[in-house]
Short mmCIF file of C-alpha atoms in Angstrom, two decimals:
data_model
loop_
_atom_site.label_atom_id
_atom_site.label_comp_id
_atom_site.label_asym_id
_atom_site.label_seq_id
_atom_site.Cartn_x
_atom_site.Cartn_y
_atom_site.Cartn_z
CA MET A 290 66.13 -37.41 85.32
CA ARG A 291 67.11 -35.12 81.53
CA LYS A 292 65.87 -38.72 79.89
CA ILE A 293 62.55 -38.93 81.62
CA LEU A 294 61.41 -35.49 81.05
CA LEU A 295 62.18 -35.72 76.93
CA THR A 296 60.06 -38.98 76.54
CA ILE A 297 57.65 -37.36 78.26
CA LEU A 298 57.75 -33.91 75.74
CA ILE A 299 57.57 -36.93 72.99
CA LEU A 300 54.81 -38.46 74.08
CA LEU A 301 52.77 -34.92 74.06
CA GLN A 302 53.56 -33.79 70.86
CA SER A 303 52.34 -37.52 69.92
CA VAL A 304 48.61 -37.07 71.75
CA PHE A 305 48.51 -33.09 70.13
CA LEU A 306 49.35 -34.13 66.60
CA ILE A 307 46.85 -37.20 66.56
CA SER A 308 44.17 -34.72 67.92
CA CYS A 309 44.52 -32.35 65.45
CA TYR A 310 44.69 -34.65 62.61
CA GLU A 311 41.30 -36.40 64.44
CA GLU A 312 39.53 -32.73 64.27
CA LEU A 313 40.89 -32.52 60.89
CA ILE A 314 38.89 -35.65 59.20
CA ASP A 315 35.80 -34.50 61.73
CA SER A 316 35.43 -30.79 60.32
CA PRO A 317 36.36 -30.64 56.69
CA ILE A 318 36.45 -27.52 54.71
CA GLY A 319 33.47 -27.98 51.98
CA ASN A 320 33.29 -27.03 48.37
CA LYS A 321 33.59 -23.33 47.84
CA PRO A 322 30.73 -22.32 44.52
CA PRO A 323 32.38 -20.07 41.85
CA LYS A 324 31.63 -16.99 41.18
CA THR A 325 30.25 -15.47 38.18
CA PHE A 326 30.82 -12.18 36.63
CA ILE A 327 29.43 -10.86 33.05
CA SER A 328 30.04 -7.75 30.80
CA VAL A 329 28.62 -7.09 27.15
CA PHE A 330 31.28 -6.57 24.26
CA ALA A 331 33.37 -3.46 24.12
CA ASP A 332 31.55 -2.62 21.18
CA SER A 333 28.41 -1.69 22.27
CA THR A 334 26.31 0.86 24.25
CA ILE A 335 24.73 -0.11 27.10
CA THR A 336 22.12 2.61 27.00
CA LYS A 337 21.17 2.44 23.34
CA GLN A 338 21.05 -1.56 22.59
CA PRO A 339 19.16 -3.06 19.99
CA SER A 340 17.27 -6.46 20.73
CA SER A 341 20.22 -8.49 19.58
CA VAL A 342 22.80 -8.29 21.77
CA LYS A 343 26.58 -9.55 21.67
CA LEU A 344 27.38 -10.68 25.74
CA SER A 345 30.79 -12.36 27.45
CA TRP A 346 30.93 -14.46 30.67
CA TRP A 347 33.07 -16.12 32.77
CA GLY A 348 33.34 -17.86 36.00
CA ASP A 349 36.02 -18.30 38.73
CA ASP A 350 36.29 -21.55 41.42
CA PRO A 351 38.95 -21.30 44.14
CA ASP A 352 38.77 -24.78 44.33
CA GLY A 353 37.69 -26.51 41.31
CA LEU A 354 37.09 -26.18 37.30
CA ILE A 355 34.18 -24.28 35.46
CA ILE A 356 32.38 -26.73 33.54
CA GLY A 357 29.65 -24.32 32.04
CA TYR A 358 27.21 -21.90 33.17
CA PHE A 359 23.30 -21.03 33.30
CA ILE A 360 22.22 -18.24 31.87
CA SER A 361 18.39 -16.49 31.92
CA ILE A 362 16.99 -13.54 30.61
CA ASP A 363 13.62 -14.11 32.99
CA GLY A 364 14.96 -15.68 36.08
CA ILE A 365 12.52 -18.72 35.97
CA ASN A 366 13.81 -20.28 32.90
CA TRP A 367 17.76 -21.56 32.55
CA THR A 368 19.61 -22.58 30.07
CA PHE A 369 23.12 -24.82 30.30
CA THR A 370 25.45 -23.43 28.24
CA THR A 371 29.74 -24.23 27.80
CA LYS A 372 30.34 -21.33 25.85
CA ASN A 373 31.92 -18.03 27.20
CA ASP A 374 29.48 -15.67 24.67
CA SER A 375 27.23 -15.28 22.48
CA VAL A 376 24.89 -12.85 20.63
CA ILE A 377 21.89 -13.13 22.47
CA SER A 378 18.11 -12.29 20.80
CA PHE A 379 15.81 -10.62 22.89
CA THR A 380 11.96 -10.60 22.31
CA LEU A 381 10.78 -6.85 22.28
CA ILE A 382 7.31 -6.18 23.95
CA GLY A 383 7.64 -2.26 23.06
CA SER A 384 9.13 0.46 21.77
CA ASP A 385 11.74 0.05 24.22
CA THR A 386 12.24 -2.79 26.82
CA THR A 387 14.36 -3.48 29.86
CA TYR A 388 15.76 -7.07 30.61
CA LEU A 389 17.88 -8.50 33.86
CA PHE A 390 19.52 -10.79 31.82
CA ARG A 391 21.67 -13.55 34.49
CA VAL A 392 24.54 -16.14 34.31
CA ALA A 393 25.82 -18.46 36.89
CA ALA A 394 28.88 -20.77 36.82
CA VAL A 395 28.91 -24.16 37.19
CA ASP A 396 31.80 -26.12 38.71
CA ASN A 397 32.87 -29.94 37.80
CA SER A 398 32.10 -30.76 41.93
CA GLY A 399 29.32 -33.54 40.85
CA ASN A 400 28.02 -35.99 42.60
CA GLY A 401 27.96 -38.80 39.67
CA LEU A 402 24.05 -39.10 39.98
CA TYR A 403 22.02 -37.48 37.84
CA ASP A 404 19.87 -34.67 39.01
CA ASN A 405 15.94 -34.32 38.02
CA GLN A 406 16.45 -30.61 40.21
CA LEU A 407 19.56 -28.38 40.67
CA ILE A 408 19.30 -26.26 43.31
CA SER A 409 21.64 -23.58 44.54
CA GLY A 410 20.79 -20.49 46.82
CA ASN A 411 16.93 -19.96 46.28
CA ILE A 412 17.19 -20.83 42.80
CA ASN A 413 15.84 -23.51 41.01
CA PHE A 414 17.93 -24.42 37.88
CA GLY A 415 15.94 -27.00 36.24
CA HIS A 416 17.18 -30.64 35.55
CA GLU A 417 20.81 -31.32 34.91
CA PRO A 418 21.39 -31.18 30.92
CA PHE A 419 21.08 -34.57 29.45
CA THR A 420 21.16 -36.13 25.59
CA ASP A 421 17.63 -37.62 25.06
CA LEU A 422 18.83 -40.56 22.93
CA ASN A 423 15.24 -41.97 22.73
CA ASN A 424 13.87 -38.07 22.28
CA ASN A 425 10.63 -39.29 25.27
CA GLY A 426 11.58 -35.80 26.93
CA ARG A 427 13.14 -37.22 29.97
CA TRP A 428 16.55 -38.74 31.06
CA ASP A 429 16.75 -42.58 31.51
CA SER A 430 19.54 -44.57 32.68
CA GLY A 431 22.12 -44.82 30.44
CA GLU A 432 22.19 -41.74 28.54
CA PRO A 433 24.66 -38.94 28.84
CA PHE A 434 24.46 -36.24 31.03
CA ILE A 435 26.46 -33.31 32.60
CA ASP A 436 26.91 -34.04 36.13
CA CYS A 437 26.95 -30.37 37.90
CA GLY A 438 28.69 -29.43 40.73
CA ALA A 439 28.61 -26.49 42.57
CA ILE A 440 26.33 -23.73 41.38
CA ASP A 441 26.82 -19.93 42.07
CA PRO A 442 23.68 -19.12 44.24
CA GLU A 443 24.13 -15.40 43.44
CA PRO A 444 24.24 -15.24 39.24
CA ALA A 445 26.01 -12.62 37.67
CA THR A 446 23.42 -10.11 36.39
CA LEU A 447 23.73 -7.28 34.21
CA LEU A 448 20.59 -4.86 33.19
CA LEU A 449 20.03 -4.38 29.63
CA PRO A 450 17.98 -1.51 28.55
CA LEU A 451 17.06 -2.20 25.06
CA LYS A 452 16.01 0.28 22.29
CA ASN A 453 13.90 -0.96 19.26
CA SER A 454 15.67 -0.09 16.03
CA ALA A 455 12.80 0.70 13.55
CA PRO A 456 12.82 -1.25 10.40
CA VAL A 457 14.51 -0.37 7.17
CA ILE A 458 12.52 -0.99 3.65
CA LYS A 459 14.37 -0.15 0.39
CA PHE A 460 13.30 -0.74 -3.27
CA LEU A 461 14.73 -4.15 -4.66
CA VAL A 462 17.98 -3.02 -7.25
CA ASP A 463 19.72 -4.10 -10.39
CA LYS A 464 23.36 -5.41 -10.88
CA ASN A 465 24.53 -1.80 -10.96
CA ASP A 466 23.10 -0.94 -7.15
CA ASN A 467 19.90 1.13 -9.00
CA THR A 468 16.88 1.15 -7.95
CA ILE A 469 14.42 -0.66 -10.00
CA LEU A 470 11.88 1.27 -11.43
CA ILE A 471 8.64 0.99 -12.63
CA PRO A 472 8.31 2.32 -16.86
CA ASP A 473 6.64 5.71 -16.67
CA THR A 474 3.93 3.92 -18.54
CA THR A 475 2.52 0.70 -17.97
CA PHE A 476 -0.67 -0.96 -18.97
CA PRO A 477 -2.95 -1.96 -15.50
CA VAL A 478 -0.29 -4.16 -14.33
CA ALA A 479 2.65 -3.25 -12.13
CA SER A 480 5.37 -5.64 -10.17
CA PHE A 481 7.12 -3.80 -7.31
CA GLY A 482 9.56 -5.61 -4.97
CA TRP A 483 11.32 -4.31 -1.75
CA THR A 484 13.94 -5.65 0.89
CA ILE A 485 13.49 -5.17 4.84
CA THR A 486 15.89 -5.58 7.35
CA ASP A 487 15.88 -4.65 10.95
CA LEU A 488 18.66 -4.76 13.49
CA ASP A 489 16.64 -6.30 16.36
CA GLY A 490 16.21 -9.63 13.77
CA ASP A 491 14.30 -9.42 10.05
CA ASN A 492 11.71 -12.14 11.87
CA THR A 493 10.76 -9.08 14.04
CA ILE A 494 8.56 -7.41 11.14
CA SER A 495 5.17 -7.88 12.21
CA LYS A 496 3.53 -6.27 9.17
CA VAL A 497 3.23 -5.07 6.05
CA PHE A 498 1.13 -2.06 3.96
CA ILE A 499 0.48 -1.23 0.62
CA ALA A 500 -1.63 1.40 -1.39
CA LEU A 501 -2.27 3.43 -4.24
CA ASN A 502 -2.18 7.18 -4.51
CA ASP A 503 -3.66 7.49 -1.03
CA THR A 504 -2.20 5.94 2.26
CA SER A 505 -5.42 6.47 4.04
CA GLN A 506 -6.21 3.00 1.18
CA LYS A 507 -3.47 1.16 2.39
CA ILE A 508 -3.84 -2.97 2.75
CA GLN A 509 -2.07 -5.16 5.00
CA LEU A 510 -0.16 -7.81 3.83
CA PRO A 511 1.01 -11.06 5.25
CA ALA A 512 4.83 -9.85 7.23
CA SER A 513 6.50 -11.95 4.89
CA THR A 514 5.46 -10.15 1.61
CA ARG A 515 8.55 -8.88 -0.46
CA PHE A 516 7.33 -9.10 -4.28
CA VAL A 517 3.56 -8.25 -5.14
CA THR A 518 2.00 -7.64 -8.62
CA ILE A 519 -1.31 -5.60 -9.04
CA LYS A 520 -3.54 -6.27 -12.03
CA VAL A 521 -7.24 -5.35 -13.03
CA GLU A 522 -8.72 -7.27 -15.35
CA PRO A 523 -10.88 -6.57 -18.10
CA PRO A 524 -13.74 -5.03 -18.39
CA TYR A 525 -12.76 -1.63 -17.34
CA ASN A 526 -16.12 0.20 -15.95
CA SER A 527 -14.37 3.22 -14.23
CA ASP A 528 -11.52 5.30 -14.68
CA ILE A 529 -10.46 4.31 -10.88
CA VAL A 530 -10.20 0.54 -10.08
CA GLU A 531 -9.66 -1.74 -7.62
CA CYS A 532 -6.76 -4.38 -8.04
CA ASP A 533 -5.85 -8.00 -7.44
CA VAL A 534 -2.87 -8.01 -5.54
CA TYR A 535 -0.49 -11.52 -5.89
CA LEU A 536 2.20 -12.43 -3.16
CA GLY A 537 5.30 -13.25 -4.84
CA THR A 538 6.27 -13.38 -8.10
CA SER A 539 3.84 -16.92 -8.65
CA ILE A 540 0.73 -15.49 -10.25
CA SER A 541 -2.03 -17.88 -8.96
CA THR A 542 -4.36 -16.85 -6.47
CA PRO A 543 -5.08 -13.18 -5.60
CA TYR A 544 -4.94 -11.96 -2.14
CA HIS A 545 -7.91 -11.96 -0.20
CA THR A 546 -8.08 -8.26 0.01
CA LYS A 547 -8.12 -6.00 -3.19
CA LEU A 548 -6.47 -2.31 -3.45
CA GLN A 549 -8.43 0.37 -4.15
CA GLY A 550 -7.42 3.29 -6.22
CA LEU A 551 -5.87 2.36 -9.32
CA LYS A 552 -6.35 5.78 -11.62
CA LEU A 553 -6.67 4.37 -15.58
CA ASN A 554 -4.98 6.80 -17.78
CA ASP A 555 -3.71 9.02 -15.58
CA THR A 556 -0.89 8.64 -12.97
CA ASN A 557 -0.74 6.97 -10.27
CA ARG A 558 1.52 6.21 -7.42
CA PHE A 559 2.90 3.08 -5.45
CA TYR A 560 3.30 3.28 -1.70
CA VAL A 561 4.87 0.70 0.65
CA TYR A 562 6.01 0.40 4.34
CA CYS A 563 6.41 -1.89 7.57
CA GLU A 564 6.04 -2.31 11.21
CA ASP A 565 8.08 -4.73 13.26
CA ILE A 566 6.40 -6.39 16.50
CA ALA A 567 7.37 -2.99 19.06
CA GLY A 568 5.33 -0.55 16.31
CA SER A 569 8.07 0.84 14.95
CA VAL A 570 7.08 2.16 11.39
CA SER A 571 9.87 2.13 8.69
CA GLN A 572 10.69 4.97 6.25
CA LEU A 573 7.47 5.01 3.83
CA LEU A 574 8.21 4.37 0.22
CA ALA A 575 6.88 5.55 -2.83
CA MET A 576 7.45 4.96 -6.41
CA PRO A 577 8.05 7.21 -8.18
CA SER A 578 9.58 9.13 -5.28
CA GLU A 579 7.51 12.15 -4.49
CA ASN A 580 10.53 14.34 -4.96
CA SER A 581 11.24 13.27 -8.32
CA SER A 582 10.21 14.62 -11.47
CA LEU A 583 9.57 10.87 -13.07
CA THR A 584 5.46 9.55 -13.41
CA TRP A 585 3.85 6.59 -13.29
CA HIS A 586 0.97 6.54 -16.26
CA VAL A 587 -1.38 3.73 -16.48
CA LYS A 588 -3.11 3.47 -19.64
CA LYS A 589 -6.26 1.49 -19.76
CA PRO A 590 -6.40 -1.22 -22.60
CA LYS A 591 -8.70 -0.16 -25.12
CA GLY A 592 -9.75 -3.68 -26.41
CA ASP A 593 -8.58 -7.46 -27.26
CA ILE A 594 -5.18 -6.85 -29.44
CA LEU A 595 -1.88 -5.61 -28.91
CA ILE A 596 0.36 -4.93 -31.20
CA ILE A 597 4.31 -5.47 -29.59
CA ASP A 598 6.43 -2.93 -31.51
CA ASP A 599 10.04 -4.08 -31.23
CA TYR A 600 11.19 -2.42 -34.88
CA ALA A 601 13.59 0.24 -34.20
CA THR A 602 14.23 0.92 -38.03
CA SER A 603 12.65 3.78 -39.37
CA ASP A 604 10.50 3.43 -42.19
CA ASN A 605 6.18 3.57 -42.35
CA SER A 606 5.97 -0.42 -40.40
CA ALA A 607 3.87 1.32 -37.64
CA SER A 608 1.34 3.26 -39.59
CA PHE A 609 1.42 0.30 -42.70
CA TYR A 610 0.03 -1.97 -39.68
CA ASN A 611 -2.07 1.03 -38.19
CA GLN A 612 -3.82 1.18 -42.22
CA VAL A 613 -4.16 -2.67 -41.99
CA LEU A 614 -6.12 -3.05 -38.52
CA ASP A 615 -8.33 0.16 -39.91
CA SER A 616 -9.04 -2.17 -42.98
CA LEU A 617 -10.10 -4.58 -41.09
CA ASN A 618 -12.83 -2.27 -38.39
CA LEU A 619 -10.03 -3.37 -35.53
CA LEU A 620 -8.02 -0.14 -35.07
CA SER A 621 -10.60 0.71 -31.79
CA ARG A 622 -9.91 -2.57 -30.32
CA THR A 623 -5.88 -2.39 -30.66
CA ASP A 624 -3.36 -1.10 -28.19
CA VAL A 625 0.35 -0.40 -28.97
CA TRP A 626 3.38 -1.74 -26.45
CA ASP A 627 6.84 0.61 -28.02
CA ILE A 628 9.05 -2.40 -25.96
CA LYS A 629 12.16 -0.61 -28.68
CA LEU A 630 11.53 2.95 -27.33
CA GLY A 631 14.43 4.87 -26.08
CA LYS A 632 16.57 1.67 -26.56
CA THR A 633 20.51 1.58 -26.51
CA SER A 634 23.14 -0.42 -27.24
CA THR A 635 23.71 -0.88 -23.23
CA THR A 636 20.08 -0.54 -21.95
CA PRO A 637 16.88 -1.85 -23.01
CA GLY A 638 13.57 0.10 -23.92
CA LYS A 639 12.42 2.24 -21.38
CA LEU A 640 8.84 0.76 -21.10
CA LEU A 641 10.31 -2.59 -21.23
CA PRO A 642 9.43 -3.95 -17.33
CA LYS A 643 12.29 -5.14 -15.35
CA PHE A 644 10.08 -8.15 -14.11
CA ILE A 645 9.41 -10.01 -17.28
CA SER A 646 7.62 -12.72 -14.96
CA PRO A 647 5.36 -11.67 -13.91
CA GLN A 648 4.74 -8.35 -15.38
CA PHE A 649 5.24 -8.46 -19.11
CA THR A 650 3.61 -12.46 -19.24
CA GLU A 651 0.47 -10.54 -16.96
CA THR A 652 0.38 -7.35 -19.54
CA LEU A 653 -0.29 -9.87 -22.66
CA LYS A 654 -3.18 -11.70 -20.43
CA LEU A 655 -4.82 -8.60 -20.82
CA PHE A 656 -5.34 -9.16 -24.37
CA LYS A 657 -6.64 -12.20 -26.43
CA VAL A 658 -3.83 -11.58 -29.59
CA VAL A 659 -1.03 -10.86 -29.58
CA TYR A 660 0.67 -9.25 -33.10
CA TRP A 661 4.49 -8.89 -32.54
CA TYR A 662 6.51 -7.38 -35.59
CA THR A 663 10.55 -6.75 -35.02
CA ASP A 664 13.49 -5.61 -36.88
CA ASN A 665 16.87 -8.11 -37.01
CA ASP A 666 17.12 -7.38 -33.14
CA PRO A 667 14.25 -8.70 -31.81
CA THR A 668 13.83 -8.81 -27.91
CA LEU A 669 14.38 -12.23 -27.24
CA GLU A 670 13.97 -12.81 -23.35
CA PRO A 671 10.21 -11.57 -22.66
CA ALA A 672 9.29 -13.80 -26.14
CA GLN A 673 11.36 -16.51 -24.10
CA ILE A 674 10.23 -16.27 -20.92
CA SER A 675 6.37 -15.44 -21.79
CA VAL A 676 4.76 -16.80 -24.69
CA ARG A 677 4.23 -20.23 -23.80
CA GLU A 678 2.69 -19.12 -20.51
CA TYR A 679 0.75 -16.59 -22.32
CA ILE A 680 -0.40 -19.44 -25.10
CA ILE A 681 -1.00 -21.58 -21.95
CA SER A 682 -3.69 -19.16 -20.60
CA GLY A 683 -5.08 -18.87 -23.95
CA GLY A 684 -3.70 -16.29 -26.15
CA LYS A 685 -3.12 -16.15 -29.46
CA VAL A 686 0.39 -14.91 -31.35
CA PHE A 687 0.84 -13.84 -35.06
CA PHE A 688 4.82 -12.95 -35.21
CA SER A 689 6.54 -11.39 -37.90
CA MET A 690 10.16 -11.59 -36.86
CA ILE A 691 13.69 -11.74 -37.89
CA PHE A 692 17.17 -12.29 -36.33
CA PRO A 693 20.93 -11.22 -35.98
CA GLN A 694 23.11 -12.91 -38.33
CA GLN A 695 25.12 -14.18 -35.04
CA PHE A 696 22.77 -15.39 -32.40
CA ASP A 697 22.01 -18.49 -29.80
CA PRO A 698 19.34 -20.12 -31.48
CA ARG A 699 18.49 -22.62 -28.87
CA GLY A 700 16.44 -21.01 -27.04
CA LEU A 701 14.00 -20.88 -30.00
CA SER A 702 12.20 -24.42 -29.05
CA ASP A 703 10.88 -22.30 -26.05
CA PHE A 704 8.30 -20.36 -27.80
CA LEU A 705 8.39 -21.58 -31.67
CA PRO A 706 7.77 -25.10 -33.04
CA VAL A 707 10.90 -25.21 -34.76
CA ASP A 708 13.56 -28.18 -34.72
CA SER A 709 16.21 -25.60 -36.03
CA LEU A 710 16.97 -22.71 -38.87
CA SER A 711 19.78 -22.23 -41.94
CA PRO A 712 22.72 -21.78 -40.30
CA ALA A 713 23.32 -18.66 -42.05
CA PRO A 714 20.92 -15.66 -43.30
CA ILE A 715 20.00 -14.90 -47.02
CA SER A 716 22.19 -12.01 -47.88
CA PHE A 717 18.71 -9.80 -49.29
CA ILE A 718 15.87 -11.10 -50.97
CA PRO A 719 14.92 -9.65 -54.63
CA ARG A 720 12.62 -6.95 -55.37
CA ASN A 721 8.86 -8.24 -56.07
CA THR A 722 10.23 -12.07 -55.00
CA LEU A 723 7.11 -14.43 -54.42
CA ILE A 724 6.23 -15.75 -51.05
CA ASN A 725 4.38 -18.69 -51.87
CA PRO A 726 1.97 -20.90 -50.16
CA ALA A 727 3.01 -24.22 -48.97
CA ASP A 728 1.21 -28.08 -49.08
CA ASP A 729 -0.29 -26.94 -45.64
CA GLY A 730 -0.86 -23.17 -46.36
CA ILE A 731 -2.78 -24.11 -49.68
CA THR A 732 -4.86 -26.79 -48.08
CA LEU A 733 -5.65 -23.55 -45.22
CA ASN A 734 -6.28 -21.01 -48.17
CA TYR A 735 -3.67 -18.61 -47.28
CA PRO A 736 -2.98 -15.49 -49.44
CA LEU A 737 -0.11 -15.42 -52.14
CA LEU A 738 2.49 -12.76 -50.68
CA SER A 739 4.93 -11.00 -52.62
CA ILE A 740 8.40 -8.52 -51.43
CA ASP A 741 7.59 -4.86 -52.42
CA ASP A 742 9.10 -2.82 -55.37
CA SER A 743 11.15 -0.77 -52.66
CA THR A 744 14.85 0.08 -53.24
CA VAL A 745 15.62 -0.67 -49.88
CA PRO A 746 16.46 -4.59 -49.66
CA VAL A 747 15.06 -6.92 -47.40
CA ALA A 748 18.43 -8.85 -45.81
CA ARG A 749 19.81 -10.96 -43.41
CA ILE A 750 16.57 -12.96 -43.50
CA ARG A 751 16.60 -16.73 -41.68
CA THR A 752 14.94 -19.59 -42.51
CA TYR A 753 13.35 -22.24 -40.69
CA TYR A 754 12.98 -26.28 -40.57
CA PRO A 755 9.32 -26.06 -38.24
CA ASN A 756 8.80 -29.60 -35.78
CA PRO A 757 6.50 -31.40 -38.04
CA PHE A 758 5.08 -33.05 -35.29
CA SER A 759 3.90 -29.41 -33.83
CA ALA A 760 3.96 -27.52 -36.67
CA LYS A 761 2.29 -26.60 -40.03
CA THR A 762 4.42 -24.99 -42.72
CA LEU A 763 2.64 -22.21 -44.37
CA TYR A 764 5.05 -20.29 -46.95
CA LYS A 765 8.01 -20.86 -48.81
CA LEU A 766 10.36 -18.44 -50.19
CA GLY A 767 10.73 -18.11 -54.47
CA LEU A 768 13.41 -18.77 -54.49
CA SER A 769 15.83 -22.14 -54.89
CA GLY A 770 15.25 -24.46 -52.87
CA GLU A 771 11.75 -22.99 -51.75
CA PRO A 772 13.04 -22.48 -48.24
CA ILE A 773 10.54 -22.25 -45.49
CA ILE A 774 9.71 -18.78 -44.23
CA GLY A 775 6.04 -19.00 -42.60
CA PHE A 776 4.76 -21.60 -40.51
CA LYS A 777 1.78 -22.00 -37.28
CA SER A 778 1.50 -24.55 -34.46
CA SER A 779 -0.80 -27.48 -34.95
CA ASP A 780 -3.05 -25.69 -32.52
CA SER A 781 -3.83 -22.59 -34.15
CA LYS A 782 -2.70 -20.82 -31.56
CA LEU A 783 0.67 -18.96 -32.81
CA VAL A 784 1.55 -17.72 -36.68
CA TYR A 785 5.51 -17.01 -37.53
CA MET A 786 6.39 -15.26 -40.33
CA GLY A 787 10.55 -14.54 -41.08
CA ILE A 788 9.66 -11.97 -42.79
CA PRO A 789 8.90 -8.34 -41.71
CA LEU A 790 5.31 -7.78 -43.64
CA HIS A 791 5.00 -4.21 -44.15
CA ARG A 792 8.10 -5.12 -46.66
CA ALA A 793 5.35 -8.66 -48.01
CA ASN A 794 2.67 -6.28 -49.75
CA GLY A 795 3.99 -6.41 -52.99
CA ASN A 796 1.69 -7.19 -56.46
CA PRO A 797 -0.75 -8.69 -55.53
CA PHE A 798 -1.34 -6.32 -52.06
CA ASN A 799 -2.45 -9.73 -49.84
CA VAL A 800 -1.16 -8.85 -46.22
CA LYS A 801 -4.45 -7.27 -45.63
CA ASN A 802 -6.02 -10.94 -46.36
CA LEU A 803 -3.34 -12.54 -44.51
CA PHE A 804 -4.27 -10.62 -41.50
CA ASP A 805 -8.14 -11.27 -41.59
CA LYS A 806 -7.14 -15.02 -42.40
CA VAL A 807 -5.05 -15.21 -39.43
CA LEU A 808 -7.08 -12.93 -36.96
CA PHE A 809 -10.56 -14.08 -37.39
CA GLU A 810 -10.00 -17.49 -38.83
CA GLU A 811 -7.14 -19.21 -36.98
CA PHE A 812 -7.35 -16.96 -33.78
CA GLY A 813 -11.15 -16.62 -33.48
CA LEU A 814 -11.61 -12.66 -33.24
CA SER A 815 -14.93 -11.46 -33.53
CA ARG A 816 -15.11 -9.02 -36.68
#
């Protein structure tokens, strides 16, 4: 009897186990969607965010693995990423804007097929991400795709009240971090540069404004503008004039809007500021600063001749050239630019602009003729950068230039038609040494010159080997070997004398005749 009861119990247990097994097969537990979490990085402040915010997110899946996330800032357009953090840039539509950032985790329970729509809860996340190998904008068979599984139907959300940051504008600085200032006196050409930064992204800058003397006469420039040159071309019919504005360092076509209010023979002030897409305005920059003692005086050119005084030795050179030009009735048409004024062993002359190109070059172009005279420490960089362009634009240059004992002559061909110069200077030229016209000089009727009889020596003089294809020899020193000391370009747009001309007016007193020859005959100035 006991054996029969044991058999019945075993049968009943087997039936129970079979029925339980069938119930598990018929009613399996479904895949559970993941949960998503999101946070702002610890060094952010949620109530005062700039429009670029660093966020992190993660997911938790009880029965699978997280393979990625869909993120959105508008709840409509979703982007798939495998990252867990990113700096998200938001477009500001006002001075302050609120965004709802959403993240939904995706697990690995994909169906093995490409899905054109992924819907979870009430959200359409779009198609599964794929590699568009043929660039036709749609998935084609064989193209790799990410097989998305369950997506969190209730994405994690974070409300971001974003505060727009005003742009920051600063004038350009030099290598020592000093602001690059306009010289205290210029002709009606001036260059200004600045930088603009914005915590919300430099691409949020929408407008740049500049003005002269009165911000109510401002003009708007393209948002990308970081450098301008303003210039007034002759003739100057008024003492308050409008300027052409050139954007960037290339001087080609002026901006379509002129800048009003430049005062000639008077002090001026330049203003610049910017605005971002949310309407926030930067500081108003002024040059010179309104709280400084600096000034910016703009000289009205007298005429078509410019003397560049690149001569620091204290002698009678300036008055000598004034007398020569006065004797030729040219003094009233002549301006002087002293680029050595205030120069020290470590700093350039204070009237020399920091932006050689374009400000120095464009200043030369205001004049038809430039006479440039130097001591034995000439300011070479402006000559190397500007002279060729000035001549191409139609200008003519007359040099009286000498060089130091030690310098690199390789840059001379940038602006002079020379192959080389003497390896060492002549220690000194004796008094009354003749400066004789060479064959080309005789043919062209250049006058005989002579060193004066001063007891102060003319010292450390280089001689030259002009390029025979682009230059003509004008003068040789009356010394052994007759070294070449003067030449001109074949097109008569440049005349060079490697000696101080105010020391070359010995008997015969012919420097005036040399200036007459060069300025009127070679350069074509009107008398």
